[in-house]
XYZ file of C-alpha atoms in Angstrom:
781
model
C 54.563 108.036 89.635
C 56.566 111.170 90.378
C 60.338 111.702 90.610
C 61.730 113.202 93.837
C 65.037 113.413 95.669
C 64.337 112.689 99.356
C 67.728 112.859 101.099
C 66.306 111.011 104.077
C 65.753 107.778 102.217
C 69.093 107.906 100.409
C 70.983 108.517 103.627
C 69.096 105.772 105.450
C 69.705 103.269 102.679
C 73.437 103.946 102.643
C 73.726 103.861 106.438
C 71.879 100.587 106.830
C 73.534 98.814 103.923
C 77.085 99.901 104.656
C 77.036 99.831 108.443
C 75.216 96.593 109.123
C 76.485 94.482 106.228
C 80.105 95.581 106.460
C 80.150 95.536 110.246
C 78.664 92.133 110.914
C 80.524 90.498 108.070
C 83.778 91.901 109.410
C 82.824 90.580 112.843
C 82.846 87.153 111.298
C 86.075 87.698 109.429
C 87.802 88.919 112.551
C 87.320 85.482 114.011
C 88.063 83.229 111.057
C 90.653 84.916 108.882
C 93.418 86.156 111.180
C 96.733 86.542 109.378
C 96.787 86.004 105.619
C 97.810 82.661 104.148
C 101.561 81.944 104.244
C 103.403 82.146 100.906
C 105.848 79.247 100.497
C 109.301 80.429 99.526
C 109.716 77.470 97.187
C 107.284 79.418 94.950
C 108.476 82.847 96.056
C 109.207 84.284 92.620
C 105.737 83.481 91.324
C 103.684 83.770 94.517
C 105.505 86.774 95.982
C 104.485 88.994 93.083
C 100.866 87.860 93.345
C 100.920 88.409 97.130
C 102.264 91.930 96.574
C 99.502 92.760 94.123
C 96.863 91.469 96.528
C 98.358 93.403 99.407
C 98.480 96.640 97.432
C 94.881 96.175 96.338
C 93.405 95.472 99.776
C 92.150 98.986 100.477
C 88.491 99.495 101.341
C 86.389 99.658 98.194
C 84.857 103.023 97.544
C 81.112 103.404 98.183
C 78.959 102.875 95.138
C 78.186 106.121 93.326
C 74.482 106.862 93.212
C 73.858 108.385 89.830
C 70.483 106.906 88.958
C 67.155 108.663 89.212
C 65.366 108.373 92.562
C 61.771 107.315 92.095
C 59.002 107.012 94.641
C 55.729 105.173 94.315
C 52.887 105.313 96.828
C 49.098 105.189 96.982
C 49.193 108.820 98.168
C 51.875 111.527 98.245
C 51.317 114.935 99.892
C 53.492 118.018 100.464
C 52.993 121.097 102.716
C 54.674 124.370 101.652
C 57.755 122.463 100.538
C 58.458 121.869 104.257
C 56.977 118.409 104.684
C 56.601 115.379 102.417
C 54.314 112.479 103.258
C 53.923 109.261 101.279
C 51.455 106.573 102.350
C 50.302 103.189 101.163
C 52.793 100.660 99.765
C 55.585 103.216 99.599
C 58.458 102.127 97.329
C 61.494 104.297 96.789
C 64.233 103.063 94.396
C 67.548 104.255 93.081
C 70.017 102.112 91.149
C 69.978 98.669 92.854
C 68.548 99.978 96.172
C 64.847 99.623 96.949
C 63.187 100.838 100.172
C 59.595 99.965 100.966
C 57.429 101.036 103.929
C 53.787 101.722 104.822
C 54.501 105.401 105.501
C 57.387 107.808 104.825
C 57.599 111.441 106.034
C 60.241 114.161 105.886
C 60.100 117.399 107.975
C 62.425 120.057 106.591
C 62.212 122.278 109.705
C 63.670 119.549 111.946
C 65.594 117.860 109.137
C 64.038 114.562 110.237
C 62.908 111.610 108.155
C 60.621 108.879 109.480
C 59.560 105.555 107.995
C 57.076 103.254 109.699
C 55.347 99.976 109.047
C 56.934 96.989 107.328
C 60.202 98.717 106.540
C 62.216 96.702 104.008
C 65.502 97.742 102.395
C 66.890 95.669 99.508
C 70.362 96.615 98.302
C 71.679 94.190 95.669
C 70.190 91.225 97.529
C 71.123 92.432 101.035
C 67.850 92.896 102.885
C 67.197 94.870 106.105
C 63.739 95.054 107.732
C 62.509 96.968 110.750
C 59.444 98.393 112.484
C 60.345 102.081 112.614
C 63.101 104.357 111.315
C 63.923 107.914 112.351
C 66.916 109.935 111.132
C 68.162 113.512 111.358
C 69.778 113.968 107.974
C 72.570 116.526 108.468
C 73.437 115.293 111.971
C 73.245 111.691 110.797
C 71.653 110.657 114.100
C 68.622 108.506 114.698
C 67.546 104.899 115.125
C 65.907 101.821 113.649
C 63.721 99.696 115.895
C 64.001 95.895 115.769
C 66.105 95.624 112.600
C 66.650 92.248 110.949
C 69.125 91.671 108.137
C 69.979 89.124 105.483
C 73.214 89.243 103.465
C 73.447 87.352 100.194
C 76.625 86.193 98.453
C 77.418 89.355 96.530
C 80.027 89.780 93.759
C 80.979 93.100 95.359
C 82.178 91.107 98.418
C 84.304 88.268 96.969
C 85.593 87.261 100.422
C 82.047 86.471 101.637
C 81.538 82.752 101.020
C 78.229 82.230 102.832
C 74.805 83.834 103.158
C 74.174 85.281 106.625
C 71.356 86.806 108.657
C 70.644 88.222 112.105
C 68.710 90.786 114.079
C 68.978 93.412 116.815
C 66.641 95.212 119.184
C 67.826 98.666 118.130
C 70.210 100.367 115.721
C 71.476 103.862 116.590
C 73.016 106.361 114.180
C 75.529 108.365 116.239
C 76.932 110.766 113.666
C 78.664 110.510 110.345
C 79.789 106.939 109.685
C 79.162 105.810 113.279
C 76.477 103.329 114.344
C 75.693 101.178 117.363
C 73.593 97.998 117.590
C 72.138 96.410 120.714
C 71.411 92.709 121.316
C 72.678 91.798 117.837
C 72.911 88.260 116.432
C 74.710 86.771 113.413
C 74.649 83.331 111.788
C 75.163 81.678 108.385
C 72.560 78.983 109.053
C 69.223 78.941 107.327
C 66.659 81.272 108.958
C 64.589 78.316 110.146
C 67.622 76.338 111.383
C 69.845 78.500 113.595
C 72.262 75.769 114.663
C 74.730 78.387 115.904
C 74.680 82.121 116.601
C 77.086 84.898 117.492
C 75.319 87.071 120.073
C 76.547 90.526 121.054
C 75.133 92.692 123.815
C 76.479 95.829 122.114
C 78.287 96.517 118.849
C 79.842 99.916 118.028
C 80.915 100.681 114.457
C 83.179 103.574 113.499
C 83.736 103.674 109.752
C 85.807 106.828 110.060
C 88.564 104.807 111.734
C 87.337 101.490 110.241
C 87.173 99.857 113.677
C 84.369 97.880 115.242
C 84.068 97.193 118.981
C 81.948 94.417 120.481
C 80.946 93.963 124.125
C 79.666 90.942 126.025
C 79.624 88.511 123.134
C 79.246 84.754 123.061
C 78.993 81.963 120.523
C 76.157 79.489 120.987
C 76.169 76.097 119.276
C 72.824 74.309 119.289
C 71.727 76.581 122.105
C 74.798 75.909 124.280
C 77.367 78.702 124.857
C 80.793 77.405 123.778
C 82.911 80.570 123.693
C 82.645 83.894 125.522
C 83.942 87.134 124.017
C 83.680 89.807 126.718
C 85.434 92.398 124.550
C 86.895 92.487 121.065
C 87.806 94.906 118.300
C 88.037 94.163 114.591
C 88.596 95.986 111.269
C 85.689 97.080 109.085
C 87.765 96.921 105.912
C 90.172 94.434 104.368
C 93.119 95.584 106.450
C 94.650 93.179 108.966
C 94.333 93.966 112.669
C 96.195 92.825 115.751
C 94.376 90.575 118.187
C 93.854 87.061 119.509
C 92.919 84.278 117.097
C 90.639 81.326 117.912
C 92.239 78.805 120.296
C 93.236 75.302 119.199
C 93.337 72.075 121.173
C 94.143 68.406 120.601
C 96.318 65.590 121.902
C 99.238 63.340 120.959
C 101.093 60.483 122.623
C 104.348 62.451 122.753
C 103.047 65.760 124.093
C 99.800 64.833 125.796
C 96.882 67.253 125.715
C 97.674 70.418 123.753
C 96.122 73.892 124.010
C 97.221 77.039 122.160
C 95.999 80.660 121.943
C 97.659 82.519 119.036
C 98.053 86.301 119.071
C 98.346 88.098 115.733
C 100.373 91.334 115.537
C 99.924 93.482 112.453
C 103.283 95.256 112.676
C 103.062 97.133 109.376
C 101.406 96.877 105.998
C 104.178 94.549 104.792
C 105.138 92.848 108.076
C 103.243 90.743 110.592
C 103.863 88.209 113.329
C 101.960 85.507 115.180
C 102.865 84.509 118.746
C 101.546 81.134 119.871
C 101.859 80.036 123.515
C 101.185 76.290 123.490
C 100.645 74.093 126.512
C 101.750 70.441 126.374
C 100.342 68.621 129.415
C 103.349 66.251 129.501
C 106.125 68.726 128.692
C 105.288 72.321 129.598
C 104.641 75.598 127.777
C 106.169 76.325 124.380
C 106.276 79.770 122.765
C 106.160 79.817 118.974
C 106.772 82.899 116.833
C 106.098 83.316 113.135
C 107.365 86.514 111.494
C 106.539 87.287 107.860
C 107.645 90.188 105.730
C 107.060 91.334 102.192
C 109.051 94.091 100.560
C 109.031 95.416 97.030
C 111.798 92.993 96.065
C 111.844 90.472 98.932
C 109.677 87.996 100.800
C 110.636 86.077 103.917
C 109.463 83.923 106.786
C 111.061 83.372 110.206
C 109.907 80.658 112.626
C 111.069 80.153 116.202
C 109.905 77.792 118.940
C 111.194 77.552 122.495
C 110.181 75.070 125.182
C 112.070 75.736 128.425
C 112.835 72.807 130.720
C 110.951 70.051 128.913
C 109.610 67.944 131.797
C 110.132 64.661 129.903
C 113.796 65.106 128.895
C 114.745 67.838 131.438
C 116.333 70.292 128.979
C 115.458 73.279 126.830
C 114.060 72.539 123.359
C 114.093 75.020 120.489
C 113.685 75.497 116.755
C 114.811 78.302 114.462
C 114.065 78.590 110.740
C 114.560 81.365 108.194
C 113.479 81.330 104.564
C 114.155 84.376 102.409
C 114.054 85.301 98.731
C 115.119 88.650 97.305
C 115.275 90.078 93.815
C 118.575 91.989 93.619
C 117.831 93.752 90.340
C 117.794 97.256 91.961
C 121.292 96.646 93.347
C 123.112 94.330 90.905
C 121.042 94.502 87.744
C 118.512 92.345 85.924
C 118.559 88.610 86.646
C 120.235 88.684 90.071
C 118.589 87.181 93.149
C 119.437 85.573 96.470
C 117.755 82.970 98.652
C 118.320 81.611 102.140
C 116.881 78.459 103.713
C 118.191 77.657 107.186
C 116.747 75.375 109.885
C 118.133 74.330 113.280
C 116.647 72.383 116.177
C 117.940 71.650 119.648
C 118.213 67.853 119.349
C 117.661 64.778 117.181
C 114.204 64.028 118.604
C 112.707 67.513 118.364
C 110.292 66.792 115.503
C 109.541 63.284 116.729
C 108.552 64.594 120.173
C 106.852 67.884 119.354
C 105.397 67.589 115.858
C 102.300 65.745 114.689
C 103.083 66.137 110.982
C 105.108 63.458 109.230
C 106.421 66.129 106.838
C 108.435 67.312 109.829
C 109.166 64.027 111.557
C 110.536 62.500 108.331
C 113.252 65.162 108.074
C 116.759 63.867 108.733
C 119.004 66.537 107.172
C 118.066 70.129 108.005
C 119.610 72.557 105.491
C 121.563 75.751 106.039
C 121.597 76.985 102.492
C 122.456 80.417 101.096
C 122.802 81.215 97.393
C 123.431 84.098 95.025
C 121.830 83.485 91.614
C 121.928 84.971 88.143
C 119.513 84.141 85.326
C 119.468 85.382 81.729
C 118.407 84.308 78.260
C 121.850 82.783 77.736
C 122.034 80.677 80.882
C 122.328 80.780 84.645
C 124.915 80.971 87.399
C 124.824 80.343 91.136
C 127.183 80.471 94.086
C 126.052 78.834 97.308
C 127.114 77.464 100.659
C 125.321 74.437 102.069
C 125.618 72.446 105.269
C 123.266 70.236 107.251
C 122.202 69.361 110.756
C 121.663 65.592 110.678
C 118.992 64.188 112.997
C 120.033 60.660 113.924
C 117.884 57.660 114.696
C 120.006 55.597 117.156
C 118.724 52.346 115.654
C 119.356 53.438 112.043
C 122.239 55.944 111.939
C 123.181 57.686 108.702
C 126.316 59.472 107.512
C 126.200 63.250 107.646
C 126.362 64.826 104.159
C 129.295 66.906 102.979
C 129.425 70.652 103.507
C 129.666 72.683 100.307
C 131.854 75.682 101.095
C 131.258 77.030 98.540
C 129.769 75.646 95.339
C 129.821 77.604 92.074
C 127.743 76.381 89.114
C 126.937 77.792 85.707
C 124.986 76.597 82.711
C 125.457 78.455 79.427
C 122.619 77.609 77.069
C 122.157 80.187 74.289
C 119.149 79.994 72.009
C 119.068 77.221 69.413
C 120.151 78.539 66.002
C 119.001 76.593 62.920
C 118.791 73.417 64.968
C 122.249 73.779 66.542
C 122.293 73.908 70.342
C 125.422 74.704 72.337
C 125.482 73.992 76.044
C 128.212 74.257 78.668
C 127.761 73.111 82.239
C 130.373 73.903 84.860
C 130.771 73.413 88.606
C 133.370 74.060 91.266
C 132.758 72.661 94.762
C 134.827 72.560 97.941
C 133.687 69.478 99.908
C 134.330 69.324 103.672
C 133.597 66.529 106.155
C 134.948 65.736 109.643
C 135.668 62.039 108.910
C 135.464 61.428 105.132
C 137.897 62.508 102.444
C 137.982 66.286 101.870
C 138.726 67.958 98.576
C 137.823 70.256 95.717
C 136.162 69.216 92.467
C 136.113 71.162 89.208
C 133.734 69.918 86.529
C 133.286 71.176 82.953
C 131.001 69.654 80.319
C 130.591 71.466 76.980
C 128.391 69.852 74.328
C 126.884 70.524 70.929
C 123.697 69.007 69.495
C 121.937 69.343 66.155
C 118.166 68.775 66.233
C 116.360 67.700 63.083
C 112.632 67.808 63.818
C 109.755 67.001 61.506
C 106.048 66.346 62.095
C 106.712 62.606 61.752
C 109.771 62.405 64.067
C 113.123 63.738 65.204
C 116.868 63.000 65.053
C 119.305 64.607 67.530
C 123.009 63.729 67.357
C 125.059 65.139 70.270
C 128.757 65.285 71.134
C 130.185 66.424 74.459
C 133.453 66.350 76.369
C 133.400 65.814 80.157
C 136.368 67.032 82.218
C 136.690 66.645 86.009
C 139.640 67.669 88.158
C 140.147 66.729 91.836
C 142.436 68.257 94.463
C 142.219 66.284 97.722
C 142.840 67.354 101.299
C 142.332 65.679 104.700
C 141.386 61.981 105.121
C 142.506 61.203 101.566
C 144.228 57.874 102.308
C 143.494 55.422 99.482
C 142.377 58.129 97.065
C 144.110 60.078 94.357
C 143.404 63.442 92.797
C 144.014 64.354 89.200
C 141.970 64.825 86.057
C 139.425 62.588 84.357
C 138.360 63.475 80.836
C 136.296 61.592 78.284
C 133.999 62.206 75.311
C 130.264 61.445 75.365
C 128.481 60.730 72.075
C 124.761 60.068 71.664
C 122.103 59.880 68.954
C 118.466 60.254 69.967
C 115.742 59.518 67.418
C 112.031 58.884 67.271
C 109.041 58.545 64.962
C 105.352 59.333 65.439
C 102.498 57.555 63.644
C 98.783 58.253 64.055
C 95.536 56.621 63.061
C 91.880 57.310 63.753
C 89.627 54.716 65.338
C 86.451 54.298 67.332
C 86.601 52.879 70.856
C 83.477 52.224 72.912
C 81.593 54.615 70.672
C 84.117 57.444 71.051
C 86.248 58.941 68.301
C 89.898 58.327 69.143
C 93.370 58.951 67.794
C 95.951 56.234 68.405
C 99.637 57.072 68.219
C 102.611 54.758 67.817
C 105.908 56.340 68.910
C 109.062 54.212 68.556
C 112.304 55.697 69.947
C 115.986 54.675 69.681
C 118.795 56.153 71.785
C 122.416 55.231 71.133
C 125.132 56.132 73.654
C 128.896 55.768 73.544
C 131.193 56.660 76.473
C 134.748 55.208 76.647
C 136.062 53.615 79.832
C 138.164 55.598 82.292
C 139.500 54.053 85.504
C 137.821 55.976 88.352
C 138.339 53.641 91.323
C 140.747 56.030 93.054
C 138.448 59.019 92.785
C 136.344 59.886 95.849
C 132.559 59.799 95.984
C 131.614 63.261 97.203
C 128.064 63.432 95.902
C 127.392 60.429 93.677
C 124.956 57.523 93.843
C 123.106 55.124 91.546
C 120.072 56.310 89.653
C 116.857 54.356 89.658
C 116.196 52.253 86.565
C 112.971 53.534 85.019
C 111.575 55.208 81.903
C 112.892 58.606 83.013
C 116.452 57.258 83.413
C 116.658 54.811 80.524
C 117.446 57.640 78.069
C 120.069 59.314 80.324
C 123.767 59.584 79.472
C 124.966 58.388 82.887
C 124.040 55.510 85.202
C 125.089 57.668 88.156
C 124.085 61.073 89.481
C 126.442 63.519 91.150
C 129.518 63.875 88.899
C 132.085 61.599 90.607
C 131.419 58.656 88.319
C 130.818 58.669 84.551
C 129.634 55.258 83.430
C 131.244 53.678 80.385
C 128.713 52.786 77.725
C 128.265 51.280 74.305
C 124.576 50.631 74.221
C 121.264 51.117 72.449
C 117.973 51.851 74.168
C 114.801 50.905 72.317
C 111.292 51.838 73.413
C 107.854 52.233 71.918
C 104.852 54.122 73.277
C 101.231 54.076 72.150
C 98.526 56.508 73.253
C 94.748 56.574 72.817
C 93.528 60.188 72.828
C 89.869 61.192 72.992
C 89.304 63.509 70.010
C 86.445 65.351 71.733
C 88.145 66.174 75.045
C 91.852 65.679 74.332
C 92.075 63.342 77.331
C 94.686 60.588 77.132
C 92.472 57.579 77.809
C 95.237 54.986 77.652
C 99.020 55.067 77.459
C 101.271 52.021 77.180
C 105.052 51.845 76.802
C 107.731 49.183 76.699
C 111.495 49.633 76.620
C 114.799 47.822 77.012
C 118.498 48.653 76.851
C 120.951 46.535 74.791
C 124.643 46.462 75.755
C 127.505 45.845 73.329
C 130.156 45.431 76.030
C 130.415 44.679 79.754
C 130.211 47.419 82.359
C 133.489 48.464 83.986
C 132.750 51.638 86.009
C 130.934 51.029 89.298
C 130.624 52.707 92.692
C 133.162 50.248 94.130
C 136.485 51.730 95.226
C 138.690 51.755 98.328
C 135.875 50.587 100.582
C 134.115 53.949 100.455
C 130.821 52.309 99.457
C 130.522 50.672 102.871
C 131.287 53.948 104.649
C 128.499 55.695 102.740
C 126.087 52.842 103.377
C 125.791 51.832 99.705
C 126.293 48.322 98.411
C 129.649 47.716 96.671
C 129.237 48.158 92.929
C 128.730 45.032 90.883
C 129.674 45.267 87.219
C 126.993 44.220 84.748
C 127.802 41.412 82.351
C 124.370 40.852 80.763
C 123.851 41.862 77.148
C 120.496 43.494 77.827
C 118.729 45.160 80.703
C 115.548 44.211 82.458
C 112.381 44.929 80.516
C 110.462 48.096 81.451
C 106.821 48.590 80.665
C 104.136 50.988 81.836
C 100.358 51.338 81.494
C 98.280 54.337 82.487
C 95.688 56.919 81.539
C 92.271 58.345 82.344
C 90.377 55.118 81.712
C 86.964 56.694 82.309
C 85.503 59.820 83.864
C 85.925 58.201 87.287
C 88.888 55.791 86.956
C 92.555 56.647 86.365
C 95.595 54.359 86.359
C 99.356 54.792 86.493
C 101.617 51.735 86.652
C 105.182 50.719 85.845
C 107.017 47.405 85.979
C 110.586 46.108 85.768
C 110.791 42.503 84.622
C 113.958 40.384 84.571
C 114.059 38.238 81.451
C 117.015 36.262 82.841
C 115.290 35.200 86.069
C 111.721 35.417 84.690
C 110.439 37.460 87.624
C 109.420 41.007 88.438
C 112.078 43.151 90.102
C 109.907 46.225 90.649
C 106.211 46.990 90.430
C 104.384 50.254 91.070
C 100.624 50.434 90.599
C 98.502 53.477 91.428
C 94.769 53.610 90.726
C 92.193 56.238 91.646
C 88.406 56.253 91.593
C 86.690 59.646 91.737
C 82.971 59.080 91.395
C 79.840 61.136 91.782
C 79.193 62.737 95.142
C 82.917 63.176 95.880
C 83.460 59.445 96.313
C 87.230 58.990 96.295
C 89.315 55.812 96.532
C 93.109 55.647 96.112
C 95.026 52.387 95.722
C 98.810 52.082 95.525
C 101.068 49.022 95.531
C 104.875 49.350 95.596
C 107.222 46.387 95.274
C 111.020 46.095 95.020
C 112.399 42.581 95.327
C 114.082 41.903 98.676
C 113.642 45.545 99.739
C 110.088 46.912 99.602
C 106.532 45.628 99.604
C 103.875 48.170 100.568
C 100.140 48.550 100.118
C 98.616 52.022 100.510
C 94.834 52.539 100.443
C 92.980 55.760 101.254
C 89.413 56.995 100.828
C 87.021 59.891 101.238
C 83.567 58.347 101.087
C 80.172 59.928 101.904
C 77.960 57.756 104.076
C 74.269 58.250 104.742
C 71.995 61.020 103.498
C 72.586 64.724 103.026
C 72.166 66.863 106.135
C 68.935 68.715 106.868
C 70.797 72.023 106.715
C 71.829 71.453 103.117
C 75.312 70.065 103.772
C 76.825 66.833 102.513
C 76.290 64.976 105.787
C 78.694 62.299 107.069
C 81.918 61.399 105.256
C 84.382 58.644 106.130
C 88.092 59.509 105.940
C 90.613 56.662 106.089
C 94.099 55.612 105.067
C 96.308 52.578 105.714
C 99.913 52.320 104.490
C 101.184 48.848 105.398
C 104.654 47.379 104.895
C 104.589 43.629 104.301
C 108.385 43.622 104.398
C 108.463 45.042 107.957
C 105.089 43.571 108.965
C 103.819 46.834 110.406
C 101.604 49.831 109.707
C 103.732 52.738 108.502
C 100.951 55.304 108.622
C 97.245 55.177 109.334
C 94.374 57.640 109.521
C 90.747 57.224 110.520
C 88.320 60.100 110.696
C 84.792 61.364 110.293
C 83.611 64.604 108.746
C 80.095 66.002 109.128
C 78.843 68.942 107.067
C 75.502 70.303 108.222
C 75.570 73.253 105.855
C 76.429 76.162 108.155
C 78.826 74.172 110.337
C 81.222 71.262 110.002
C 82.740 68.818 112.452
C 85.929 66.799 111.896
C 87.485 64.123 114.067
C 90.743 62.535 112.884
C 92.942 59.913 114.552
C 96.429 59.696 113.053
C 99.294 57.249 113.631
C 102.655 57.193 111.852
C 106.211 55.958 112.275
C 108.655 58.590 113.563
C 111.756 56.386 113.926
C 112.683 52.727 114.142
C 110.105 51.079 116.440
C 108.658 54.487 117.410
C 105.212 55.874 116.620
C 103.316 59.117 117.074
C 99.585 58.973 117.777
C 97.415 62.077 117.683
C 93.751 63.036 117.758
C 92.670 66.180 115.925
C 89.197 67.610 116.473
C 87.733 70.719 114.878
C 84.392 72.504 114.856
C 83.965 75.017 112.049
C 81.176 77.581 112.212
C 81.144 78.709 108.610
C 81.641 82.396 108.099
C 82.736 82.862 111.704
C 85.418 80.696 113.264
C 87.174 77.339 113.540
C 87.729 75.849 116.973
C 90.257 73.069 117.573
C 93.297 71.793 115.672
C 93.176 72.274 111.898
C 93.345 68.736 110.414
C 93.434 69.741 106.721
C 97.208 69.368 106.305
C 97.055 65.896 107.808
C 94.054 64.860 105.685
C 95.443 66.212 102.393
C 98.802 64.592 103.032
C 97.204 61.205 103.651
C 94.346 61.233 101.113
C 95.513 62.315 97.664
C 92.751 64.176 95.850
C 90.858 65.086 99.047
C 88.514 68.015 98.633
C 86.709 69.948 101.326
C 82.973 69.476 101.324
C 82.493 73.171 100.413
C 84.438 72.582 97.182
C 82.524 69.519 96.018
């Protein structure tokens, strides 16, 4: 063995590894990635910062420095006057993680030309390129490789590459520094012996100086059949986004008919992009959708518009506009200040029901127009906002439009707890406006003080507060009176915690016993003449049973002299910390009859709520709940409300999930409210048959049925099949759901995914995840 430094081999290794691997992988990414994933503004504070860091770090990684010793091994190595080097017989040249092998390697200094022939094989960190003959002029960086083939492994240096890939070409040309060209190139992520699909390109030019690749006369073949032609395309060779067309989508629905869309992605700037989506509805016409996203140092936002001129079904223009924005105002107003905007408007009540196939949209009835200025500090928070709604009416089930808040000012002063003493002051001023209901202004102030005594075995928290509300009424105030309502609120919350060790089914467990008592006293104040701007009943459950008020919204403060008693026991696995079983039971005991209700001046009927009925019983219904991770596969969550006076269940909610081996998933949910609700909801993701020959999971059944026994109809249903061959997946989903009273939307969503390249059809993942809780893609199993 001798140590040499042949520039020819080093240059060839870098050219092949960088040009072919980066280029063909970016060819795939140009088809599948498109614009980056949308960041929801509901999580803007947390996600926006992460998005910014990712964006700033998306530059092309620097080439790997070659600092190791270059070594060459061969059966014979000759040199002539330091002008020519020849190595023959099992030639192996290595440096760092790059290994080049060939039958013969020569370098001619006079022509600055390197040649390698016979069984050429380049291995660079698992990426392998083979060929019959290589010739390269070193300084000019020109030459060729005949009949190259390549295999790209999943490499930690390329975290975005999810799949192994391979391909070949008839010829690779080196056309100068950082410029290459391939002819008759192929690319696929299927196994070498099972090329179910291929991307074929007549010519592929790569310019790493400008980081742009250009492909000519391309096509995608699936099982030998061309399914998509790509006569010309350009794509980035680095992680930067690039403008261009995205894969088309197609599907159908009962409302819109056949649907076909071709999105165009525009990379406006490093922190701004847009997607334009012309979409053809066979029954209605052509809709243009626009999605604009921007990310600044202190702000993130998202603007959506849709416009369908002259809808052929309803003979009018249809449109949607939506803007969501969050901005950190610290550079302008100081630390803790921010603003957010969430505004949506559509052309008519039926827009989502006619043009959307997602129930998350069709279920919307009140579209917000919300703008707020916020302040947050260690001592509390403050916000000023304006809020109004566009109400989408169902003619067979109309609802009352909510009040406009113009404006609303809230603050919550909560300094740090000092030696167990906690001071808290909540305040709110709101100007309520409505075209037909009573108008007015409400000022609310609620200071309180609590002293927490906490020990390992339990806690005791006495609390005293004083609630003051002042009303000044305006239009439509007949039957109501303004004025001030003030009353004290006194409570004592207490609890104990006991533990014991035990063995259950051979496992070491800890069982807890946690009794809790909550006493509440609120004197009666006559509130029948006060309006109901924003108040309704709360649901009776374990979350509410320890609340200070039976109502939510501030217009009613329930009188109370009562004691809530509950006890909870838990069985915790000592090895894993998993809560294997949890059971709780609770009840409220009343020491006087209820006097404050929602009844008053007939307003309950206007708002669509039942007139308030005062309670006279001395104790509430009995609440109990059972849940936990019963085994590695089974989990349970259930709650019940039982009337001891009528000896019957008032409410029942049971949710069970089975998640077995092989991604076998079954969800079961039963919801019951006497005289109001009785629903059964079952969904599943269940593999059927054997694994696919290509290494994939094979066939999987997807199904859901949500049936209302009260209404005697299917509220939502889904039936689909998913096939994972390994390098490609196929999904077919039929979806049906209620959009309004006696109205349904039916849709069929079909998608073919060529892994590592592209997805063709309508993306059904949102629909599947929304219908099958716990669904996981086959790649993630």
